[in-house]
XYZ file of N, CA and C in Angstrom:
849
model
N 86.768 164.194 97.518
C 86.291 164.687 98.780
C 87.480 165.257 99.597
N 88.496 164.587 99.514
C 89.714 165.140 100.329
C 90.285 166.547 99.621
N 90.150 166.545 98.228
C 90.633 167.909 97.718
C 89.617 168.840 98.171
N 88.414 168.683 98.233
C 87.367 169.779 98.535
C 87.633 170.050 100.037
N 87.843 169.246 100.796
C 88.293 169.556 102.312
C 89.450 170.500 102.371
N 90.456 170.030 101.639
C 91.794 170.745 101.650
C 91.509 172.152 101.130
N 90.722 172.386 100.198
C 90.525 173.741 99.732
C 89.807 174.506 100.700
N 88.906 173.916 101.488
C 88.076 174.611 102.430
C 89.034 175.193 103.649
N 89.891 174.205 103.947
C 90.810 174.436 104.979
C 91.815 175.436 104.768
N 92.313 175.417 103.456
C 93.348 176.484 103.026
C 92.643 177.834 103.016
N 91.500 177.951 102.456
C 90.751 179.206 102.596
C 90.418 179.763 103.931
N 90.232 178.906 104.871
C 89.909 179.259 106.139
C 91.292 179.811 106.964
N 92.400 179.135 106.463
C 93.569 179.642 107.026
C 94.103 180.873 106.291
N 93.523 181.200 105.276
C 94.034 182.338 104.484
C 95.237 182.093 103.730
N 95.467 180.706 103.429
C 96.672 180.259 102.618
C 96.387 180.276 101.082
N 96.430 181.404 100.489
C 95.829 181.519 99.265
C 96.756 180.697 98.201
N 98.109 180.648 98.340
C 98.847 179.948 97.497
C 98.539 178.470 97.397
N 98.372 177.791 98.579
C 98.039 176.477 98.507
C 96.622 176.257 98.298
N 95.668 177.163 98.565
C 94.361 177.106 98.163
C 94.205 177.021 96.641
N 95.048 177.881 95.882
C 94.963 177.788 94.404
C 95.476 176.525 93.908
N 96.574 176.011 94.655
C 97.206 174.728 94.193
C 96.233 173.490 94.472
N 95.498 173.662 95.548
C 94.574 172.499 95.707
C 93.427 172.559 94.821
N 92.911 173.809 94.463
C 91.882 173.923 93.430
C 92.346 173.293 92.025
N 93.481 173.542 91.765
C 94.059 173.039 90.580
C 94.033 171.315 90.536
N 94.427 170.866 91.740
C 94.495 169.421 91.927
C 92.966 168.964 91.878
N 92.148 169.510 92.476
C 90.739 169.144 92.432
C 90.261 169.207 91.012
N 90.626 170.237 90.216
C 90.156 170.281 88.713
C 90.723 169.043 88.076
N 92.070 168.821 88.468
C 92.607 167.633 87.593
C 91.933 166.428 87.817
N 91.373 166.134 89.108
C 90.615 164.965 89.345
C 89.151 164.944 88.864
N 88.550 166.052 88.780
C 87.071 166.116 88.406
C 86.941 165.690 87.047
N 87.899 165.961 86.069
C 87.846 165.670 84.725
C 87.710 164.061 84.435
N 88.673 163.312 84.912
C 88.562 161.970 84.744
C 87.277 161.374 85.623
N 86.689 162.060 86.456
C 85.412 161.722 87.055
C 84.329 161.983 86.245
N 84.583 162.587 85.050
C 83.404 162.777 84.177
C 82.784 164.175 84.367
N 83.336 164.965 85.260
C 82.683 166.259 85.549
C 83.471 167.369 84.848
N 83.246 167.526 83.438
C 84.114 168.386 82.666
C 83.791 169.686 82.963
N 82.460 170.172 83.148
C 81.977 171.468 83.464
C 82.564 171.953 84.842
N 82.442 171.149 85.736
C 83.000 171.547 87.092
C 84.508 171.582 87.126
N 85.219 170.663 86.337
C 86.604 170.701 86.111
C 87.031 172.126 85.649
N 86.316 172.552 84.498
C 86.736 173.738 83.990
C 86.490 174.851 84.796
N 85.520 175.097 85.529
C 85.162 176.231 86.500
C 86.081 176.241 87.660
N 86.463 175.010 88.325
C 87.430 174.910 89.290
C 88.704 175.228 88.817
N 89.217 174.882 87.569
C 90.430 175.269 87.053
C 90.510 176.791 86.825
N 89.414 177.262 86.423
C 89.400 178.863 86.317
C 89.632 179.474 87.555
N 88.924 178.937 88.634
C 89.119 179.521 90.082
C 90.372 179.322 90.491
N 91.081 178.292 90.205
C 92.581 178.175 90.744
C 93.398 179.288 89.993
N 93.143 179.533 88.668
C 93.863 180.680 88.198
C 93.637 181.976 88.738
N 92.206 182.280 88.958
C 91.861 183.560 89.478
C 92.690 183.671 90.869
N 92.621 182.689 91.714
C 93.375 182.897 92.980
C 94.868 183.157 92.903
N 95.416 182.376 92.076
C 96.911 182.368 91.825
C 97.379 183.661 91.123
N 96.627 184.105 90.283
C 96.932 185.299 89.396
C 97.189 186.526 90.458
N 96.457 186.490 91.591
C 96.538 187.671 92.504
C 97.846 187.477 93.449
N 98.563 186.536 93.165
C 99.826 186.363 93.998
C 101.087 186.476 93.089
N 102.182 186.330 93.705
C 103.434 186.186 93.038
C 103.574 185.136 91.976
N 103.717 185.321 90.711
C 103.677 184.282 89.842
C 104.781 183.305 90.109
N 104.499 181.886 89.971
C 105.402 180.889 90.261
C 105.049 179.587 89.690
N 105.503 178.459 90.339
C 105.220 177.211 89.708
C 103.738 176.863 89.851
N 103.128 177.134 91.054
C 101.597 176.962 91.161
C 100.766 177.501 89.953
N 101.159 178.750 89.618
C 100.334 179.352 88.624
C 100.601 178.692 87.156
N 101.916 178.263 86.982
C 102.312 177.678 85.677
C 101.533 176.374 85.615
N 101.445 175.609 86.776
C 100.564 174.415 86.672
C 99.105 174.544 86.509
N 98.650 175.740 87.075
C 97.090 176.072 86.779
C 97.002 176.319 85.322
N 97.913 177.154 84.711
C 97.719 177.409 83.196
C 97.787 176.098 82.356
N 98.694 175.221 82.870
C 98.842 173.854 82.212
C 97.515 173.112 82.273
N 96.866 173.106 83.444
C 95.630 172.387 83.695
C 94.457 172.947 82.651
N 94.521 174.380 82.488
C 93.493 174.930 81.612
C 93.871 174.488 80.143
N 95.156 174.454 79.857
C 95.722 173.896 78.531
C 95.204 172.528 78.194
N 95.365 171.660 79.292
C 94.936 170.315 79.052
C 93.400 170.222 78.812
N 92.741 170.846 79.685
C 91.176 170.892 79.430
C 90.725 171.327 78.177
N 91.271 172.413 77.736
C 90.998 172.919 76.406
C 91.302 172.006 75.293
N 92.392 171.204 75.385
C 92.721 170.151 74.571
C 91.766 169.073 74.440
N 91.465 168.513 75.651
C 90.595 167.386 75.808
C 89.175 167.758 75.280
N 88.755 168.958 75.401
C 87.424 169.411 75.085
C 87.340 169.914 73.727
N 88.558 169.720 72.970
C 88.692 170.219 71.443
C 88.135 171.653 71.258
N 88.732 172.553 72.013
C 88.441 173.944 72.027
C 89.205 174.672 70.972
N 90.107 174.066 70.282
C 90.871 174.573 69.117
C 92.338 175.027 69.464
N 93.090 175.164 68.426
C 94.595 175.423 68.554
C 94.816 176.656 69.210
N 94.137 177.763 68.934
C 94.164 179.062 69.443
C 94.142 179.145 70.970
N 92.995 178.481 71.347
C 92.782 178.552 72.990
C 93.965 177.724 73.693
N 94.213 176.438 73.159
C 95.189 175.680 73.710
C 96.473 176.407 73.683
N 96.920 176.946 72.579
C 98.251 177.541 72.565
C 98.406 178.727 73.377
N 97.182 179.438 73.578
C 97.271 180.757 74.556
C 97.563 180.273 75.858
N 96.966 179.131 76.399
C 97.232 178.696 77.900
C 98.802 178.036 77.705
N 99.137 177.346 76.823
C 100.525 176.617 76.693
C 101.462 177.719 76.821
N 101.488 178.843 76.063
C 102.350 179.889 76.079
C 102.604 180.421 77.547
N 101.445 180.746 78.254
C 101.506 181.171 79.531
C 102.217 180.115 80.581
N 101.901 178.884 80.317
C 102.455 177.846 81.097
C 103.961 177.803 80.806
N 104.279 177.950 79.560
C 105.784 177.820 79.258
C 106.559 178.945 79.937
N 106.025 180.115 79.681
C 106.746 181.343 80.336
C 107.003 181.162 81.804
N 105.983 180.867 82.572
C 106.181 180.562 83.936
C 106.995 179.354 84.371
N 106.808 178.253 83.378
C 107.591 177.119 83.685
C 108.972 177.254 83.418
N 109.319 178.043 82.564
C 110.765 178.368 82.224
C 111.336 179.152 83.548
N 110.592 180.120 84.156
C 111.204 180.885 85.253
C 111.218 180.068 86.449
N 110.296 179.014 86.683
C 110.309 178.271 87.874
C 111.009 177.010 87.707
N 111.464 176.732 86.610
C 112.297 175.439 86.421
C 111.519 174.258 86.362
N 110.247 174.303 86.037
C 109.272 173.160 86.157
C 109.388 172.616 84.761
N 110.175 171.496 84.632
C 110.401 170.653 83.437
C 109.099 169.982 82.822
N 108.298 169.454 83.936
C 107.109 168.895 83.552
C 106.065 169.859 82.792
N 106.066 171.082 83.342
C 105.115 172.025 82.668
C 105.564 172.311 81.290
N 106.898 172.595 81.044
C 107.327 172.765 79.689
C 107.106 171.551 78.855
N 107.237 170.300 79.140
C 107.006 169.282 78.191
C 105.614 169.067 77.969
N 104.827 169.018 79.092
C 103.316 168.942 78.803
C 102.663 170.162 77.962
N 103.194 171.243 78.196
C 102.587 172.328 77.446
C 102.864 172.079 75.910
N 104.023 171.717 75.546
C 104.425 171.449 74.168
C 103.604 170.298 73.656
N 103.465 169.186 74.472
C 102.753 168.072 73.982
C 101.164 168.476 73.617
N 100.640 169.256 74.592
C 99.340 169.533 74.426
C 98.876 170.639 73.223
N 99.837 171.400 73.013
C 100.010 172.376 71.842
C 99.903 171.517 70.535
N 100.912 170.483 70.485
C 101.084 169.610 69.344
C 99.551 168.652 69.117
N 99.054 168.324 70.294
C 97.987 167.457 70.318
C 96.767 168.316 69.669
N 96.650 169.450 70.110
C 95.600 170.349 69.560
C 95.650 170.572 68.023
N 96.974 170.590 67.679
C 97.182 170.923 66.160
C 96.892 169.531 65.441
N 97.161 168.346 66.035
C 96.731 166.948 65.462
C 95.184 166.939 65.432
N 94.635 167.305 66.401
C 93.106 167.163 66.373
C 92.417 167.999 65.298
N 92.956 169.302 65.146
C 92.311 170.145 64.216
C 92.942 170.021 62.786
N 94.106 169.840 62.623
C 94.748 169.947 61.315
C 95.437 168.449 60.904
N 95.506 167.590 61.714
C 95.991 166.251 61.292
C 97.313 166.101 61.339
N 98.241 166.966 61.717
C 99.605 166.753 61.974
C 100.096 167.246 63.267
N 101.150 166.655 63.809
C 101.586 166.957 65.074
C 101.980 165.700 65.928
N 101.940 164.548 65.411
C 102.122 163.296 66.103
C 103.574 163.200 66.420
N 104.514 163.586 65.580
C 105.904 163.446 65.877
C 106.251 164.322 67.049
N 105.676 165.632 67.159
C 105.859 166.533 68.227
C 105.445 166.009 69.534
N 104.322 165.275 69.425
C 103.753 164.568 70.865
C 104.680 163.646 71.186
N 105.251 162.805 70.171
C 106.006 161.658 70.650
C 107.446 161.964 71.142
N 107.873 163.259 70.581
C 109.080 163.846 71.114
C 108.850 164.327 72.605
N 107.691 164.840 72.815
C 107.486 165.317 74.228
C 107.405 164.027 75.172
N 106.717 163.062 74.802
C 106.740 161.851 75.682
C 108.140 161.353 75.903
N 108.997 161.223 74.781
C 110.332 160.864 74.976
C 111.066 161.681 75.983
N 110.960 163.044 75.794
C 111.573 164.012 76.637
C 111.208 163.732 78.070
N 109.852 163.533 78.422
C 109.509 163.326 79.812
C 110.210 162.101 80.303
N 110.172 161.010 79.568
C 110.775 159.778 79.985
C 112.308 160.052 80.286
N 112.873 160.709 79.339
C 114.429 160.945 79.441
C 114.682 161.708 80.777
N 113.817 162.814 80.982
C 114.044 163.547 82.277
C 113.467 162.951 83.491
N 113.063 161.766 83.493
C 112.634 161.111 84.647
C 111.340 161.870 85.252
N 110.240 162.048 84.362
C 109.154 162.738 84.881
C 107.962 161.846 84.711
N 107.822 160.893 85.748
C 106.816 159.798 85.488
C 105.519 160.183 85.417
N 104.925 161.209 86.346
C 103.596 161.485 86.185
C 103.320 162.325 84.859
N 104.193 163.115 84.326
C 103.961 163.715 82.995
C 104.083 162.701 82.027
N 104.873 161.780 82.052
C 105.115 160.813 80.936
C 103.974 159.792 80.992
N 103.544 159.436 82.124
C 102.422 158.545 82.228
C 101.342 159.124 81.652
N 100.845 160.365 82.021
C 99.643 161.005 81.383
C 99.765 161.151 79.759
N 100.969 161.431 79.362
C 101.102 161.690 77.945
C 101.109 160.291 76.984
N 101.521 159.366 77.789
C 101.389 157.953 77.079
C 99.965 157.490 76.912
N 99.221 157.967 78.076
C 97.688 157.625 77.992
C 97.099 158.441 76.848
N 97.374 159.797 76.764
C 96.862 160.668 75.751
C 97.155 160.180 74.390
N 98.335 159.677 74.228
C 98.792 159.213 72.834
C 97.816 157.987 72.406
N 97.306 157.048 73.442
C 96.290 156.224 73.179
C 95.051 156.893 72.680
N 94.419 157.951 73.194
C 93.357 158.709 72.898
C 93.449 159.238 71.494
N 94.605 159.874 71.211
C 94.779 160.657 69.878
C 94.690 159.454 68.790
N 95.450 158.290 69.048
C 95.440 157.314 67.961
C 94.042 156.586 67.830
N 93.296 156.593 68.926
C 91.861 155.987 68.803
C 90.985 157.041 68.038
N 91.120 158.184 68.325
C 90.175 159.295 67.768
C 90.422 159.311 66.221
N 91.708 159.013 65.778
C 92.000 159.097 64.343
C 91.930 157.830 63.637
N 91.374 156.782 64.342
C 91.170 155.383 63.939
C 92.486 154.879 63.260
N 93.487 155.137 63.907
C 94.798 154.610 63.455
C 95.008 153.272 64.221
N 94.852 152.317 63.620
C 94.931 150.920 64.258
C 96.364 150.461 64.877
N 97.468 150.916 63.933
C 98.901 150.507 64.131
C 99.199 151.389 65.415
N 98.995 152.585 65.225
C 99.410 153.592 66.287
C 98.781 153.320 67.595
N 97.523 152.919 67.545
C 96.721 152.680 68.754
C 97.173 151.316 69.429
N 97.579 150.296 68.724
C 98.075 149.192 69.414
C 99.529 149.372 69.983
N 100.326 150.100 69.270
C 101.549 150.439 69.894
C 101.498 151.436 71.055
N 100.625 152.454 70.947
C 100.552 153.386 72.138
C 99.944 152.760 73.397
N 99.044 151.696 73.239
C 98.321 151.061 74.351
C 99.419 150.254 75.092
N 100.220 149.531 74.202
C 101.267 148.615 74.726
C 102.164 149.416 75.516
N 102.782 150.584 74.886
C 103.800 151.391 75.578
C 103.112 151.928 76.989
N 101.935 152.443 76.900
C 101.265 152.929 78.143
C 101.127 151.890 79.165
N 100.761 150.748 78.719
C 100.616 149.610 79.814
C 101.907 149.293 80.438
N 102.860 149.226 79.664
C 104.213 148.977 80.256
C 104.822 149.968 81.190
N 104.577 151.364 80.800
C 105.192 152.429 81.586
C 104.418 152.500 82.745
N 103.111 152.558 82.629
C 102.252 152.793 83.882
C 102.431 151.684 84.880
N 102.530 150.424 84.478
C 102.787 149.434 85.330
C 104.150 149.435 86.110
N 105.091 149.970 85.290
C 106.452 150.121 85.824
C 106.512 151.210 86.857
N 105.704 152.158 86.620
C 105.786 153.393 87.484
C 104.586 153.568 88.340
N 103.712 152.427 88.608
C 102.655 152.432 89.650
C 101.708 153.632 89.267
N 101.159 153.640 88.122
C 100.122 154.719 87.928
C 98.844 153.986 87.364
N 98.113 153.422 88.148
C 96.853 152.613 87.909
C 95.760 153.340 87.168
N 95.451 154.684 87.558
C 94.456 155.369 86.974
C 94.827 155.686 85.508
N 96.033 155.938 85.127
C 96.511 156.316 83.883
C 96.389 154.854 83.040
N 96.723 153.733 83.732
C 96.793 152.499 83.136
C 95.394 151.992 82.764
N 94.389 152.162 83.568
C 93.087 151.747 83.245
C 92.490 152.653 82.132
N 92.855 153.937 82.105
C 92.236 154.836 81.094
C 92.841 154.391 79.715
N 94.197 153.959 79.715
C 94.902 153.542 78.503
C 94.178 152.423 77.963
N 93.967 151.340 78.866
C 93.370 150.183 78.460
C 91.902 150.279 77.928
N 91.100 151.376 78.593
C 89.887 151.644 77.902
C 89.986 152.176 76.582
N 90.899 153.036 76.275
C 91.111 153.391 74.861
C 91.655 152.341 73.904
N 92.304 151.277 74.542
C 92.770 150.176 73.929
C 91.385 149.366 73.508
N 90.374 149.323 74.277
C 89.206 148.658 73.874
C 88.540 149.144 72.679
N 88.707 150.618 72.547
C 88.068 151.282 71.451
C 88.820 150.971 70.073
N 90.219 150.878 70.386
C 90.999 150.552 69.186
C 90.729 149.178 68.765
N 90.549 148.110 69.522
C 90.238 146.766 69.199
C 88.822 146.761 68.474
N 87.948 147.529 68.938
C 86.525 147.531 68.231
C 86.931 148.154 66.787
N 87.441 149.202 66.663
C 87.703 149.786 65.309
C 88.498 148.815 64.431
N 89.269 147.858 64.933
C 89.975 146.790 63.995
C 89.066 145.674 63.785
N 87.883 145.639 64.503
C 86.973 144.368 64.194
C 87.256 143.351 65.021
N 88.008 143.480 66.019
C 88.283 142.358 67.074
C 87.291 142.461 68.148
N 86.110 142.132 67.824
C 85.000 142.320 68.752
C 85.096 141.464 70.171
N 85.493 140.247 69.935
C 85.691 139.445 71.220
C 86.652 139.939 71.989
N 87.816 140.256 71.542
C 88.806 140.874 72.280
C 88.546 142.317 72.828
N 87.823 143.074 72.107
C 87.463 144.320 72.754
C 86.316 144.192 73.760
N 85.455 143.095 73.787
C 84.568 142.792 74.810
C 85.274 142.368 76.004
N 86.151 141.520 75.894
C 87.015 140.978 76.975
C 87.807 141.972 77.582
N 88.421 142.940 76.947
C 89.204 143.906 77.449
C 88.339 144.913 78.212
N 87.155 145.207 77.792
C 86.189 146.161 78.287
C 85.819 145.614 79.693
N 85.450 144.303 79.752
C 85.180 143.688 81.074
C 86.128 143.728 82.062
N 87.482 143.636 81.693
C 88.601 143.782 82.538
C 88.651 145.130 83.159
N 88.346 146.139 82.231
C 88.388 147.543 82.839
C 87.178 147.770 83.798
N 86.110 147.146 83.478
C 84.850 147.481 84.348
C 84.950 146.559 85.677
N 85.730 145.466 85.685
C 85.700 144.755 86.899
C 86.875 145.284 87.759
N 87.632 146.222 87.415
C 88.601 146.786 88.260
C 87.987 148.024 89.141
N 88.070 147.717 90.507
C 87.496 148.811 91.405
C 87.990 150.215 91.246
N 89.075 150.273 90.737
C 89.632 151.662 90.441
C 89.521 152.328 89.325
N 88.701 151.661 88.448
C 88.606 152.353 87.091
C 87.793 153.700 87.228
N 88.425 154.861 86.588
C 87.769 156.061 86.808
C 86.459 156.018 85.983
N 85.521 156.995 86.271
C 84.373 156.990 85.314
C 84.541 157.125 83.817
N 85.627 158.023 83.458
C 85.720 158.040 81.956
C 86.223 156.796 81.391
N 87.065 155.924 82.176
C 87.415 154.638 81.650
C 86.172 153.711 81.519
N 85.403 153.739 82.591
C 84.139 152.941 82.664
C 83.272 153.282 81.454
N 83.056 154.585 81.227
C 82.159 155.002 80.144
C 82.647 154.541 78.797
N 83.814 154.709 78.520
C 84.495 154.101 77.347
C 84.141 152.532 77.169
N 84.549 151.825 78.372
C 84.294 150.413 78.267
C 82.824 149.898 78.188
N 82.053 150.701 78.750
C 80.546 150.350 78.749
C 80.057 150.559 77.081
N 80.524 151.654 76.650
C 80.171 152.034 75.215
C 80.641 150.969 74.332
N 82.007 150.600 74.573
C 82.497 149.399 73.597
C 81.714 148.291 73.728
N 81.258 147.812 74.820
C 80.480 146.566 75.077
C 79.080 146.749 74.437
N 78.556 147.784 74.571
C 77.297 148.124 73.978
C 77.282 148.051 72.426
N 78.435 148.587 71.850
C 78.570 148.480 70.468
C 78.735 147.095 69.955
N 79.649 146.427 70.519
C 79.854 144.979 70.294
C 78.605 144.289 70.215
N 77.706 144.407 71.292
C 76.394 143.705 71.159
C 75.619 144.161 70.163
N 75.598 145.451 69.911
C 74.714 145.923 68.783
C 75.136 145.284 67.452
N 76.527 145.212 67.171
C 77.012 144.720 65.963
C 76.767 143.289 65.835
N 76.527 142.527 66.858
C 76.382 141.215 66.954
C 74.875 140.762 66.916
N 74.134 141.810 66.957
C 72.628 141.667 66.992
C 72.074 141.030 68.274
N 72.716 141.282 69.357
C 72.501 140.790 70.591
C 71.481 141.755 71.523
N 70.761 141.214 72.406
C 69.982 142.271 73.172
C 70.768 142.988 74.345
N 70.066 143.742 75.073
C 70.632 144.389 76.215
C 71.758 145.392 75.791
N 71.544 146.049 74.729
C 72.488 147.089 74.146
C 72.268 148.344 75.016
N 71.073 148.887 74.977
C 70.814 150.200 75.481
C 71.034 150.351 77.002
N 70.931 149.489 77.905
C 71.240 149.543 79.204
C 72.582 149.964 79.420
N 73.529 149.202 78.622
C 74.950 149.573 78.649
C 75.236 151.113 78.187
N 74.551 151.414 77.102
C 74.827 152.881 76.635
C 74.250 153.749 77.651
N 73.128 153.430 78.112
C 72.567 154.483 79.198
C 73.393 154.529 80.331
N 73.940 153.521 80.925
C 74.774 153.483 82.015
C 76.118 154.304 81.824
N 76.544 154.117 80.546
C 77.807 154.830 80.120
C 77.469 156.356 80.087
N 76.442 156.784 79.503
C 76.148 158.181 79.524
C 75.751 158.797 80.827
N 75.121 158.053 81.755
C 74.994 158.649 83.081
C 76.254 158.856 83.877
N 77.426 158.266 83.555
C 78.517 158.464 84.267
C 79.299 159.649 84.055
N 79.157 160.432 82.970
C 79.841 161.697 82.768
C 78.868 162.601 82.446
N 79.357 163.873 82.372
C 78.441 165.041 82.040
C 78.463 165.304 80.583
N 77.573 166.136 79.963
C 77.588 166.273 78.590
C 78.675 167.070 78.047
N 79.571 167.741 78.934
C 80.561 168.495 78.255
C 81.870 167.573 78.255
N 81.721 166.516 78.797
C 82.939 165.575 78.652
C 83.072 164.998 77.209
N 83.462 165.744 76.244
C 83.392 165.218 74.778
C 84.158 164.051 74.527
N 85.423 163.886 75.263
C 86.187 162.798 75.002
C 85.433 161.592 75.059
N 84.404 161.313 75.855
C 83.584 160.222 76.125
C 82.254 160.304 75.567
N 81.445 161.250 75.860
C 80.146 161.392 75.357
C 80.035 161.714 73.798
N 81.034 162.323 73.337
C 81.171 162.434 71.844
C 81.013 160.973 71.147
N 81.997 160.141 71.581
C 81.917 158.751 71.022
C 80.607 158.134 71.577
N 80.150 158.369 72.710
C 78.902 157.898 73.196
C 77.704 158.102 72.314
N 77.532 159.450 71.874
C 76.564 159.733 70.934
C 76.615 158.896 69.532
N 77.997 158.977 69.082
C 78.123 158.018 67.956
C 77.736 156.631 68.085
N 77.958 155.976 69.167
C 77.592 154.754 69.467
C 76.012 154.599 69.577
N 75.295 155.562 70.060
C 74.016 155.551 70.365
C 73.191 155.616 68.808
N 73.776 156.442 68.064
C 73.205 156.481 66.726
C 73.435 155.259 65.913
N 74.570 154.674 66.000
C 75.010 153.464 65.251
C 73.917 152.314 65.912
N 73.865 152.184 66.988
C 72.983 151.140 67.666
C 71.538 151.212 67.226
N 71.054 152.470 67.226
C 69.628 152.652 66.795
C 69.598 152.355 65.248
N 70.597 152.676 64.521
C 70.415 152.375 62.947
C 70.545 150.928 62.807
N 71.423 150.206 63.593
C 71.619 148.791 63.245
C 70.216 148.022 63.797
N 69.502 148.589 64.758
C 68.263 147.943 65.163
C 67.067 148.342 64.243
N 67.407 149.184 63.158
C 66.474 149.558 62.308
C 65.391 150.564 62.789
N 65.846 151.217 63.907
C 65.018 152.315 64.386
C 65.587 153.714 63.945
N 65.054 153.965 62.803
C 65.551 155.288 62.141
C 65.185 156.548 62.754
N 63.995 156.453 63.451
C 63.515 157.657 64.213
C 64.597 157.957 65.483
N 64.882 156.919 66.116
C 65.661 157.176 67.200
C 67.173 157.513 66.795
N 67.521 157.004 65.582
C 68.878 157.202 65.221
C 69.003 158.736 64.868
N 67.857 159.287 64.140
C 67.775 160.710 63.907
C 67.807 161.628 65.153
N 67.035 161.201 66.160
C 67.017 161.961 67.381
C 68.376 161.853 68.124
N 69.006 160.686 68.287
C 70.162 160.699 68.840
C 71.288 161.516 68.107
N 71.239 161.435 66.755
C 72.131 162.237 66.008
C 72.036 163.611 66.166
N 70.836 164.197 66.274
C 70.540 165.604 66.449
C 71.172 166.012 67.915
N 70.812 165.189 68.838
C 71.399 165.398 70.260
C 72.859 165.376 70.314
N 73.433 164.536 69.640
C 74.899 164.364 69.649
C 75.582 165.727 68.914
N 74.953 166.052 67.786
C 75.516 167.182 67.084
C 75.369 168.542 67.941
N 74.351 168.525 68.493
C 74.013 169.676 69.437
C 75.170 169.730 70.623
């Protein structure tokens, strides 16, 4: 709400540079709020405003935001790399070390998602951000390493990534990143078969008043799957609540949410529902 107000005030003042910067900030907060479609459109609005001005740090960060969104939404290497190249070119001119390290990270992450390699390049980017004392950039990337490890069902890397993210985010007072990292840790525990630990960790994420919607969605999904696998009731209220927190374009969470819904229906012996949820998820 504060970001929206800031954008309106900047526009009324005719301050196009800061209007663009505030649109980019708004986009950055919309995505963890589960509003992927609006985050994307707002991010594009930021670029449209800033491209009409003298290129600088603000436009570099706006390109970086589109690079991040494209990576999170699995848009492919070509799209992510295109935005990364633009961000790096302006980041070098403006001396923004955070833009440079994050653009390299997301390009490598997109490669890992599509081709399966790039982990070492992501790790190097995290290390560079920490060495250069860029806590916001490093904190985000430690969180995203948890995401990458969980998506690839890599138990060892998932545990190590969550442990590092927790330590770093606690040390640098980054609660939103910390809670999202813990939510991905819940998914990692579930994949290792540690159901009780996964459920307990999910409850801790849900009980925290500052947990972003994406973190809550993950935690609710994990809780629902644990109950489904244990043959317990009240599975679907959890999965329905999880789905209601984010829009259908938020693939990081709803992709896993559809998977969970199919499994829950299958475990309950409801093959018709499993097929229905599977078709919806694939679409």
